[in-house]
Coordinates of C-alpha atoms and ligand atoms in Angstrom, one line a residue:
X1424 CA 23.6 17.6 -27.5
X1425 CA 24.7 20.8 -29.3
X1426 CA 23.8 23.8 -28.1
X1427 CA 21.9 24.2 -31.7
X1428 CA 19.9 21.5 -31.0
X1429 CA 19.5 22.3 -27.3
X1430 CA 15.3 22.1 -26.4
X1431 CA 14.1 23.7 -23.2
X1432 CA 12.7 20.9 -20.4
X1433 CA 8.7 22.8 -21.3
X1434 CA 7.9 24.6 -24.1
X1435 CA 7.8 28.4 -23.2
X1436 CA 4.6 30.4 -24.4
X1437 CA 4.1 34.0 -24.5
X1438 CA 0.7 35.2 -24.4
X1439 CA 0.0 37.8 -27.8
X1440 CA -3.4 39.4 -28.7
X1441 CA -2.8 38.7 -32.1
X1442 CA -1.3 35.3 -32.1
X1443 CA -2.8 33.6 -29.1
X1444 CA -0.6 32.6 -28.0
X1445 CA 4.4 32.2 -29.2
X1446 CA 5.8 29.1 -29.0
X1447 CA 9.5 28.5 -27.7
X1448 CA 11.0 25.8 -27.7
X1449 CA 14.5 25.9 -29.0
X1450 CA 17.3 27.0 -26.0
X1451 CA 18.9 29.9 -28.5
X1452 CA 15.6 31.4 -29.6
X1453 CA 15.0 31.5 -25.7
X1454 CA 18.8 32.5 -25.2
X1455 CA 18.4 35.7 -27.9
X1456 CA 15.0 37.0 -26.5
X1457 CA 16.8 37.1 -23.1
X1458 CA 20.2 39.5 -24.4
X1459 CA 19.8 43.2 -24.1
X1460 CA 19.7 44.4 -27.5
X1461 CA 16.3 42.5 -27.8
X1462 CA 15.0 43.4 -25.0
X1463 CA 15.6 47.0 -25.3
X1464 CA 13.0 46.2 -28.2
X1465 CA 10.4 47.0 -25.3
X1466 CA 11.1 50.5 -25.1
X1467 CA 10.9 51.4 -28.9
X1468 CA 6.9 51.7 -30.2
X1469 CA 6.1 49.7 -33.2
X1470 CA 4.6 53.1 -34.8
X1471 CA 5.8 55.8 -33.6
X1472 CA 3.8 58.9 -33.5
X1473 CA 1.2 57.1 -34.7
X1474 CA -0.4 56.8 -30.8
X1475 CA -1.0 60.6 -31.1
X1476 CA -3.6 59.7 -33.4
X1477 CA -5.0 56.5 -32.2
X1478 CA -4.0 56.2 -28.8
X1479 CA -4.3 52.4 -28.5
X1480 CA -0.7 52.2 -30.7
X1481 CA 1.3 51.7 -27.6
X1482 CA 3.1 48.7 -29.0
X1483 CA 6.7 47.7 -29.3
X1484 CA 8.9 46.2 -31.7
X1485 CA 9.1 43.7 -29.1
X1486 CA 5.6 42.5 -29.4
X1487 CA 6.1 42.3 -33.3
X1488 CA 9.1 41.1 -33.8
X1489 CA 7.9 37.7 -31.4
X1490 CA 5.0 38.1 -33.1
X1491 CA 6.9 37.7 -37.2
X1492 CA 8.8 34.7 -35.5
X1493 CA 5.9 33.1 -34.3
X1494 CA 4.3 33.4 -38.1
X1495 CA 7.6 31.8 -39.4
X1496 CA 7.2 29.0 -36.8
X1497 CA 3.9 27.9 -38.4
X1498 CA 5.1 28.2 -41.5
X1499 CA 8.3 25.4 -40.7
X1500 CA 6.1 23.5 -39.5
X1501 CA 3.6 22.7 -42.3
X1502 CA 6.8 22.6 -44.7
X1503 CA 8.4 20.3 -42.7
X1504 CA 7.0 17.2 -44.9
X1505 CA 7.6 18.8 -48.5
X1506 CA 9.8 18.7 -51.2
X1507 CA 12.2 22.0 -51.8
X1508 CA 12.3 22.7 -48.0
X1509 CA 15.6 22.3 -46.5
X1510 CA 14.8 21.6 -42.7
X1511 CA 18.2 22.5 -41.9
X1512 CA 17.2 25.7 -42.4
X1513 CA 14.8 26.1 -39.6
X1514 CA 16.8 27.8 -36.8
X1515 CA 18.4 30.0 -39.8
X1516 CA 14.8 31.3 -40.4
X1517 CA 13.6 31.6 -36.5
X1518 CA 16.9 33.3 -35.7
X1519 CA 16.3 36.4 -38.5
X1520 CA 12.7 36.1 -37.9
X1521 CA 13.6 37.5 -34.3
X1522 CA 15.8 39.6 -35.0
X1523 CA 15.1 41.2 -38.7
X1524 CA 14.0 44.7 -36.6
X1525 CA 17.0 44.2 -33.8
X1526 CA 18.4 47.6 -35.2
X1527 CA 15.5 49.9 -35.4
X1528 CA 15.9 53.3 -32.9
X1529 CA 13.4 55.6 -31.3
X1530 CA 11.0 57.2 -34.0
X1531 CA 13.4 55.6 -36.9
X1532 CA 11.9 57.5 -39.4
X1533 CA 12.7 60.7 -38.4
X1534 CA 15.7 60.3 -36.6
X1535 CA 16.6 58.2 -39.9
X1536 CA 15.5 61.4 -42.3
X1537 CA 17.5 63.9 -40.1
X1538 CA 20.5 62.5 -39.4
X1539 CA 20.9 60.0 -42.5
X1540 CA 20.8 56.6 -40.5
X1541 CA 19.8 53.6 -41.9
X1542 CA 18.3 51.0 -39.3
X1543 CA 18.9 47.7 -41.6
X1544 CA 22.6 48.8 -41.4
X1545 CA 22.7 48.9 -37.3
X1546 CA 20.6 45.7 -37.9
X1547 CA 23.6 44.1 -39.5
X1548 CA 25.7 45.6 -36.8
X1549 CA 24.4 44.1 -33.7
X1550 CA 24.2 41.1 -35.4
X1551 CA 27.9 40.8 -36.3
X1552 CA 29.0 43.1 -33.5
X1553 CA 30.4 42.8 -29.8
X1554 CA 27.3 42.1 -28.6
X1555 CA 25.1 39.6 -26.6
X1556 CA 23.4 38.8 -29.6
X1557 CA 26.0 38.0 -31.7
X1558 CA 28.0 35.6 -29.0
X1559 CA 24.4 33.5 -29.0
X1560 CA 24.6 33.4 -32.8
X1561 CA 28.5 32.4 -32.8
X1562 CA 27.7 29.5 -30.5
X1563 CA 25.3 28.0 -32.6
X1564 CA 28.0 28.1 -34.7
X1565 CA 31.0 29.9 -36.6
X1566 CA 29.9 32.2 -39.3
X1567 CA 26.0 31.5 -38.3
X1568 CA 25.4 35.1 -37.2
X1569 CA 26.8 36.2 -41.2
X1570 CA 24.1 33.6 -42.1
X1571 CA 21.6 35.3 -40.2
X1572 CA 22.3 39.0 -40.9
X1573 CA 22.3 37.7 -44.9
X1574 CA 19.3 36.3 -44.5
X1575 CA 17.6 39.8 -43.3
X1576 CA 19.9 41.5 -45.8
X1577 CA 18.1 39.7 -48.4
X1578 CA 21.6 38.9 -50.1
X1579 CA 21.2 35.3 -48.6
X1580 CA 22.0 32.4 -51.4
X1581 CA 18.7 30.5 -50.6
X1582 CA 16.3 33.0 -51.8
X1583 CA 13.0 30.5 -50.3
X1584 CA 14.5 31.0 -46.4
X1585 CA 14.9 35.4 -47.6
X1586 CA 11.1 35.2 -49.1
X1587 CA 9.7 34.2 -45.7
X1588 CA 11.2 37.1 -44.4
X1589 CA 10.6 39.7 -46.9
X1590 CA 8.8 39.7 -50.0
X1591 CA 5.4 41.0 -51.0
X1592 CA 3.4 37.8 -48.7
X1593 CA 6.1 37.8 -45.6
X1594 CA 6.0 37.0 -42.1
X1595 CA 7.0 40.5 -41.0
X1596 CA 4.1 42.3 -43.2
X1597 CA 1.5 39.6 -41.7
X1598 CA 2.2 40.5 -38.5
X1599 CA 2.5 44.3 -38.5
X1600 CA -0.6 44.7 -40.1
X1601 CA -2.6 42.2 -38.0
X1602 CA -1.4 43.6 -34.9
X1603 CA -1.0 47.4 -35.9
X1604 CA -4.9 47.0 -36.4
X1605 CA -5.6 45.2 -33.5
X1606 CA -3.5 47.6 -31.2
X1607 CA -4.8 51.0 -33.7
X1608 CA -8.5 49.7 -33.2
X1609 CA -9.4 49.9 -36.9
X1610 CA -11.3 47.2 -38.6
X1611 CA -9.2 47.0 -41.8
X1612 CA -5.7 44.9 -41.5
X1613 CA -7.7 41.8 -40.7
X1614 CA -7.1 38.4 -43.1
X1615 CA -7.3 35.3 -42.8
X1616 CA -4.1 34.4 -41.9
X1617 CA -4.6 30.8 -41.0
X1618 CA -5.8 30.1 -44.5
X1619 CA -2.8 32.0 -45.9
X1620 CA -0.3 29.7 -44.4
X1621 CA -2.5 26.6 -45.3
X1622 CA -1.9 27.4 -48.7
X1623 CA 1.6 28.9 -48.9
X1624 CA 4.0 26.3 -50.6
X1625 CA 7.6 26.1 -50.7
X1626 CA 8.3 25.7 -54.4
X1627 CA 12.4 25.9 -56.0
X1628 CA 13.3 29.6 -54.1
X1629 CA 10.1 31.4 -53.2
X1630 CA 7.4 30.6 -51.5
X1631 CA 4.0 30.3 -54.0
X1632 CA -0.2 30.3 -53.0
X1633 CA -2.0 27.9 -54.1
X1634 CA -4.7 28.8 -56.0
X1635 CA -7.7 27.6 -54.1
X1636 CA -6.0 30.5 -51.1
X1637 CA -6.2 33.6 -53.7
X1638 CA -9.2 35.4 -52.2
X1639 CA -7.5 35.4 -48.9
X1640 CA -4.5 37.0 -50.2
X1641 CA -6.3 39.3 -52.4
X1642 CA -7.5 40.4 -48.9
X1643 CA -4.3 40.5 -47.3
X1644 CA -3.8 42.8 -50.1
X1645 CA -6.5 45.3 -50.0
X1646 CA -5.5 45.2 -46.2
X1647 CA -2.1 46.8 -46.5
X1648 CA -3.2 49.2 -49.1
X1649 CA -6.0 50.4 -47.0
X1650 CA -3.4 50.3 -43.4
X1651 CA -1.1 53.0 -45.4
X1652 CA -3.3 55.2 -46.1
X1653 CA -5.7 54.7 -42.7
X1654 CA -3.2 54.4 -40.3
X1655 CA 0.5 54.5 -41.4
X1656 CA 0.4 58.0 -43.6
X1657 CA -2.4 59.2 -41.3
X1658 CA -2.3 63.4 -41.7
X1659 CA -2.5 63.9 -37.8
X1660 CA 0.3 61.1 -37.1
X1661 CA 2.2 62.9 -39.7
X1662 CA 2.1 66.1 -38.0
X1663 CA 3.6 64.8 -34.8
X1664 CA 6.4 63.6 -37.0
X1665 CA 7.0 67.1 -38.5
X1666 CA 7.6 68.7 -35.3
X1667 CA 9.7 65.7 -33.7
X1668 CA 12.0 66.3 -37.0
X1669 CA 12.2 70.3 -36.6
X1670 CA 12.9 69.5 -32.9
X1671 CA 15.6 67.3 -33.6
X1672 CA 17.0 69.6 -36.4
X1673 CA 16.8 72.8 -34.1
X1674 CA 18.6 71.1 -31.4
X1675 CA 21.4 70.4 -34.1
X1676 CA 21.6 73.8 -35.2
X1677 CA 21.9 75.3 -32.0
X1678 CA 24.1 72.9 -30.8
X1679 CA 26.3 73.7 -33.9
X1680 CA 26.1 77.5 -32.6
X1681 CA 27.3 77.3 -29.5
X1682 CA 23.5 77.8 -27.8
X1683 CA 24.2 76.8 -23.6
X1684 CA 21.7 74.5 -23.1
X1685 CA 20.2 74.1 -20.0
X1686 CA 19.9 70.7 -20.7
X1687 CA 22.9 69.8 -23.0
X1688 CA 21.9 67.1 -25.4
X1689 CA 24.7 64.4 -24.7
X1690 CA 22.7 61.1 -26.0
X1691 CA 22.0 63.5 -29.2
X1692 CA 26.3 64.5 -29.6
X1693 CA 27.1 61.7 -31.9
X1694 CA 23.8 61.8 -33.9
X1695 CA 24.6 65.6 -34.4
X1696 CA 28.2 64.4 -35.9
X1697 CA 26.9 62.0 -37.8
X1698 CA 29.1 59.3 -36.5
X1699 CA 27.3 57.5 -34.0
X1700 CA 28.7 54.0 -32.8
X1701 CA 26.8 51.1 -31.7
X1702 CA 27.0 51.5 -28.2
X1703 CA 25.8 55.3 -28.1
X1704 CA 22.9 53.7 -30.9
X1705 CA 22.0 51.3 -28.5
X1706 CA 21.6 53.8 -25.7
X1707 CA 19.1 55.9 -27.2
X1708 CA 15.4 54.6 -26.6
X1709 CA 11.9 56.2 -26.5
X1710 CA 12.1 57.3 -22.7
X1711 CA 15.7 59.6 -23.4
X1712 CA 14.5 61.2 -25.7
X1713 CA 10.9 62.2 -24.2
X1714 CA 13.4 63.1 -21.0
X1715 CA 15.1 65.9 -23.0
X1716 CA 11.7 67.1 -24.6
X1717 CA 9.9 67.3 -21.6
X1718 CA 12.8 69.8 -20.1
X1719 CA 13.5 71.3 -23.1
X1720 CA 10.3 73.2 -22.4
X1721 CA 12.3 75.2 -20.3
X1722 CA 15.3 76.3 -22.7
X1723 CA 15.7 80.0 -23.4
X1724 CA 15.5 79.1 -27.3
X1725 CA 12.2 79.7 -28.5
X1726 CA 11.4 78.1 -31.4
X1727 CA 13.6 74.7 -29.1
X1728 CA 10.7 75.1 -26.0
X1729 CA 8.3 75.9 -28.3
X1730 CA 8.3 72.9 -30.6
X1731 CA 8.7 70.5 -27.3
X1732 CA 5.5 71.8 -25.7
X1733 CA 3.6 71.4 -28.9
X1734 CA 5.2 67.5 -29.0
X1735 CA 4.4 67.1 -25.6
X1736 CA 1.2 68.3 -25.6
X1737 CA -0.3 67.7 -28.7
X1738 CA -0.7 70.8 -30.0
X1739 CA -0.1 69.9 -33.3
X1740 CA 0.7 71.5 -36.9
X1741 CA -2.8 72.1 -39.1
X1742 CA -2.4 70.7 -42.8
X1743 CA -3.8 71.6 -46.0
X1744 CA -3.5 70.0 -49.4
X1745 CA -0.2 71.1 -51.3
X1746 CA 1.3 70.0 -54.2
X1747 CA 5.1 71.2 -54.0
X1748 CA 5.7 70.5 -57.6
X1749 CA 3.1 72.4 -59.0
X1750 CA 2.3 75.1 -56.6
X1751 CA 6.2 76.4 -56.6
X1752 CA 4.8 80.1 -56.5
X1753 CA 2.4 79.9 -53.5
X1754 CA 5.4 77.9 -51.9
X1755 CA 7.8 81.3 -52.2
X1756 CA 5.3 83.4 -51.0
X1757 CA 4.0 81.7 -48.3
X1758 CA 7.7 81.9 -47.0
X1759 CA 8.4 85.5 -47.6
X1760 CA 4.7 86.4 -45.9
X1761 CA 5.3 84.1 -42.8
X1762 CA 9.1 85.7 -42.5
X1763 CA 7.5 88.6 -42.5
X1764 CA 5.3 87.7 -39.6
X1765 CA 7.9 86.3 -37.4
X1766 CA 7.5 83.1 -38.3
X1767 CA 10.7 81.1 -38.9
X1768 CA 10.0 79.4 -42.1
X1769 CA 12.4 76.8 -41.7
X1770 CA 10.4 75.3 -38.6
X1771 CA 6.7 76.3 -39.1
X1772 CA 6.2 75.9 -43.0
X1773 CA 6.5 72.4 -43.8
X1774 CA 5.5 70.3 -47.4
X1775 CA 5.3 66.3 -46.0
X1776 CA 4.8 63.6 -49.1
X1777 CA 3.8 60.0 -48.6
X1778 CA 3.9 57.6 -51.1
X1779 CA 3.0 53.9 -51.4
X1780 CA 3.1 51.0 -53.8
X1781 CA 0.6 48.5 -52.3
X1782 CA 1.4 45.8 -55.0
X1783 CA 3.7 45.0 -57.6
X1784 CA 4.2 42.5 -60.0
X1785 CA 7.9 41.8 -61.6
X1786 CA 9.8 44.9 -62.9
X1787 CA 13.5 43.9 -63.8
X1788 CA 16.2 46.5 -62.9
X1789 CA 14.1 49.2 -61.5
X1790 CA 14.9 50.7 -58.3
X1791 CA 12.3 49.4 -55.9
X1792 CA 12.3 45.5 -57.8
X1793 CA 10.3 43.5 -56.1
X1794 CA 8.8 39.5 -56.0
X1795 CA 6.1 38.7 -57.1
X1796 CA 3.7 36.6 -55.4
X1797 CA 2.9 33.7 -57.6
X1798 CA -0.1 31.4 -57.7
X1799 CA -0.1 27.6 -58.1
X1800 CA -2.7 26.9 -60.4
X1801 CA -4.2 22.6 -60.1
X1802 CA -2.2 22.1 -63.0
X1803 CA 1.1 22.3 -61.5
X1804 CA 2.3 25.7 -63.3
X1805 CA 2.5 29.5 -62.2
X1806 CA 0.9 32.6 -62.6
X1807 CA 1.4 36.0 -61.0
X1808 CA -1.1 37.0 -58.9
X1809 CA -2.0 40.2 -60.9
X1810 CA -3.1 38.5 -63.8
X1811 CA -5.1 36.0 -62.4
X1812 CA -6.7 38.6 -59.6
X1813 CA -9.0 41.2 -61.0
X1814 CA -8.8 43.4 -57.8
X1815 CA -4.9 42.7 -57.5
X1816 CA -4.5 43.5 -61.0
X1817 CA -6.3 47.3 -60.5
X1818 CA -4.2 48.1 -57.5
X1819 CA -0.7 46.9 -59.5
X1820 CA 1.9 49.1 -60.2
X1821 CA 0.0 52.2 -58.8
X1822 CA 1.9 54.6 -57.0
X1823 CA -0.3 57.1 -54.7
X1824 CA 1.9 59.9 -53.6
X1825 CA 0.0 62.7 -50.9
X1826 CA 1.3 65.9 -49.8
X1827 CA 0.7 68.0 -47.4
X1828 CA 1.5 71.6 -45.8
X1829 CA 2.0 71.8 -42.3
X1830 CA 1.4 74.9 -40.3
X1831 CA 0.9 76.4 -36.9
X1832 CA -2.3 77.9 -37.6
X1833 CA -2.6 79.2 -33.3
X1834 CA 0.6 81.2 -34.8
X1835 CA -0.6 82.8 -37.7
X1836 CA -3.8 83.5 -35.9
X1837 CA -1.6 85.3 -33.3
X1838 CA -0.2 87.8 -36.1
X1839 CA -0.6 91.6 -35.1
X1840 CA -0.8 92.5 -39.1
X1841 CA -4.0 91.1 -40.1
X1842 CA -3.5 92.0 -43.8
X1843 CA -0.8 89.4 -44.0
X1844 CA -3.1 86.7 -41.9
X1845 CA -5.1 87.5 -44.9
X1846 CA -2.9 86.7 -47.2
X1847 CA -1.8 84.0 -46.0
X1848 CA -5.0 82.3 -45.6
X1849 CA -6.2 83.2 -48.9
X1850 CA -3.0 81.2 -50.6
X1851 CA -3.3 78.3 -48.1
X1852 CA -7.4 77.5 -48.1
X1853 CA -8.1 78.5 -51.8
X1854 CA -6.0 76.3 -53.2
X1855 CA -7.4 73.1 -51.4
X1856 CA -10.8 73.0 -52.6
X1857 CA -9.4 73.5 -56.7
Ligands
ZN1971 ZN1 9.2 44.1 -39.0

């Protein structure tokens, strides 16, 4: 038998919260969970920072990424007896089910926003890489692993095996949210999943609801728009991100000027470079880079130790309503008063924007261009959702952008000139209640 088609003697299971319960049956989905790159999937949190604010988010892109694989599982199996599905492509799908997160680093967003990495692109890399993964994926056989990193690259030709990966009704999203609520503790992020994939249908190249399953997507729906701005843009969680950020871009700076760290930061070198190969990307989890926070509480830089002990601690950044684009004037003064004070600008004076789409239908050529998720109506022909859903259709299209300034307000309360305390305050708490 090929090693393809190779089945284990018993069917592995891993127990999950969300799913029950992840079937394995096939030897190379057992083979890739077993490599190092996956398993160093363990040591990276699903959210972040976002345990600083609900301290049940201690999951890990392991748990998810078994989790999306699982979903696209059940999915392959009710296809299996239909028209338009391919069955060839099952392993294709399980394969970048697994692995469509294989790529993602400590805290991705802000190591991604300071130091201009892309995970998707270190995605690709493992995949197609000298790697354990990739020699699994070569075996199965040559030029799979390209399939596979196309398929998660969404530049795959059969655009049905890309939409149960990624489009607006995926695997990935019907995990995350699921099990980000389950893990966060809040009670939105729950659908009925099991009806979803009842009704999903594999139809030319997407996958379409029918349209008896609508009210159960429309919830799905709701869900996400309500998990982004509950959980995932959550101010608090966002503050934790602020200061990991400055941290990471004061340790650049000082490591640029020649600062002798106690502790030098030798996992950061290549980041600070901005050439980082895979093996040093690889290196770098969760636990190295809480090592060098925790001890640079003891560096001779102040802002450096003073940024680590808030992160470690929790001594976060306060937050006030500010809108950069139209409050340009408060923005300047605000930095001359706190330079004034003491207070380095460029580390304690921070705007933070969030901004989601929770739904859209089908835009041609514009940046973000997404699917739409189609209904199959009893007469055989399509509609998109948002014209057939009145709740979808008042959500579509709608961009909700948020932005907040981020202070130390223990520091500003520490000022010795209490006319510029004044100041200060006055610009930062009149504005929020107009
Ligand atoms: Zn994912």
């Amino acid at each position: 038998m090929s090693y393809k088609d190779e089945q284990l003697h018993e069917e592995k299971v891993f127990k999950d919260p969300v799913h029950r319960y992840v079937h394995v049956r096939d030897r190379v989905i057992w083979d890739l969970i077993a490599t190092p790159e996956f398993q160093r999937l363990r040591r990276i949190k699903q959210l972040g920072t976002t345990n600083i604010t609900f301290h049940g988010a201690e999951h890990s892109r392991f748990n998810h990424s078994l989790g999306v694989y699982e979903i696209v599982r059940r999915i392959i199996y009710n296809f299996q007896d239909r028209a338009h599905w391919n069955n060839d492509y099952r392993l294709l799908c399980l394969c970048a089910a697994l692995l469509h997160d294989l790529g993602h680093g400590p805290f991705s967003h802000s190591f991604e926003k300071v130091f201009k990495l892309d995970h998707e692109h270190f995605t690709q890399q493992i995949i197609l890489g000298d790697t354990y993964v990739n020699k699994i994926l070569e075996r199965v056989q040559p030029g799979f692993a390209q399939d596979v990193a196309d398929v998660i690259a969404k530049t795959y030709s059969d655009k049905l095996v890309v939409s149960l990966i990624s489009s607006q009704i995926d695997a990935d999203r019907m995990d995350y949210l699921q099990r980000d609520a389950y893990f966060t503790g809040v009670s939105y992020g729950h659908f009925d999943m099991e009806r979803i994939l009842r009704v999903m249908r594999p139809i030319e190249d997407q996958v379409v609801i029918k349209s008896s399953g609508m009210h159960a997507v429309e919830d799905y729906i709701m869900s996400r728009y309500q998990m982004y701005w509950q959980v995932y843009f959550h101010p608090v969680t966002r503050s934790a991100e602020v200061i990991l950020t400055k941290i990471l871009h004061r340790a650049k700076y000082l490591y640029e000027s020649d600062y002798a760290f106690k502790l030098q930061p030798l996992h950061f070198l290549s980041f600070f470079s901005g050439n980082v190969s895979l093996a040093e990307y690889l290196k770098l989890d969760e636990s190295i880079v809480h090592y060098y926070f925790q001890l640079w509480q003891e560096e001779d830089d102040e802002i450096l130790r003073d940024l680590c002990e808030r992160f470690m601690n929790r001594r976060l950044f306060k937050y006030v309503e500010f809108n950069p684009n139209k409050q340009m004037n408060d923005w300047m003064k605000l930095y001359q008063l706190f330079k004034d004070a003491g207070i380095d600008p460029d580390y304690y004076l921070v705007v933070d924007s969030s901004s989601d789409l929770p739904y859209d239908f089908y835009r041609p050529g514009e940046e973000e261009e997404r699917l739409p998720i189609h209904l199959l109506l009893q007469n055989e022909t399509l509609k998109e959702l948002s014209r057939h859903s009145d709740i979808v259709e008042a959500i579509s299209g709608k961009k909700r952008t948020d932005h907040k300034l981020y202070f130390p307000k223990d520091l500003l309360l520490a000022i010795k000139d209490k006319a510029i305390v004044q100041e200060i305050t006055d610009i930062l708490y009149s504005k929020e209640m107009s």
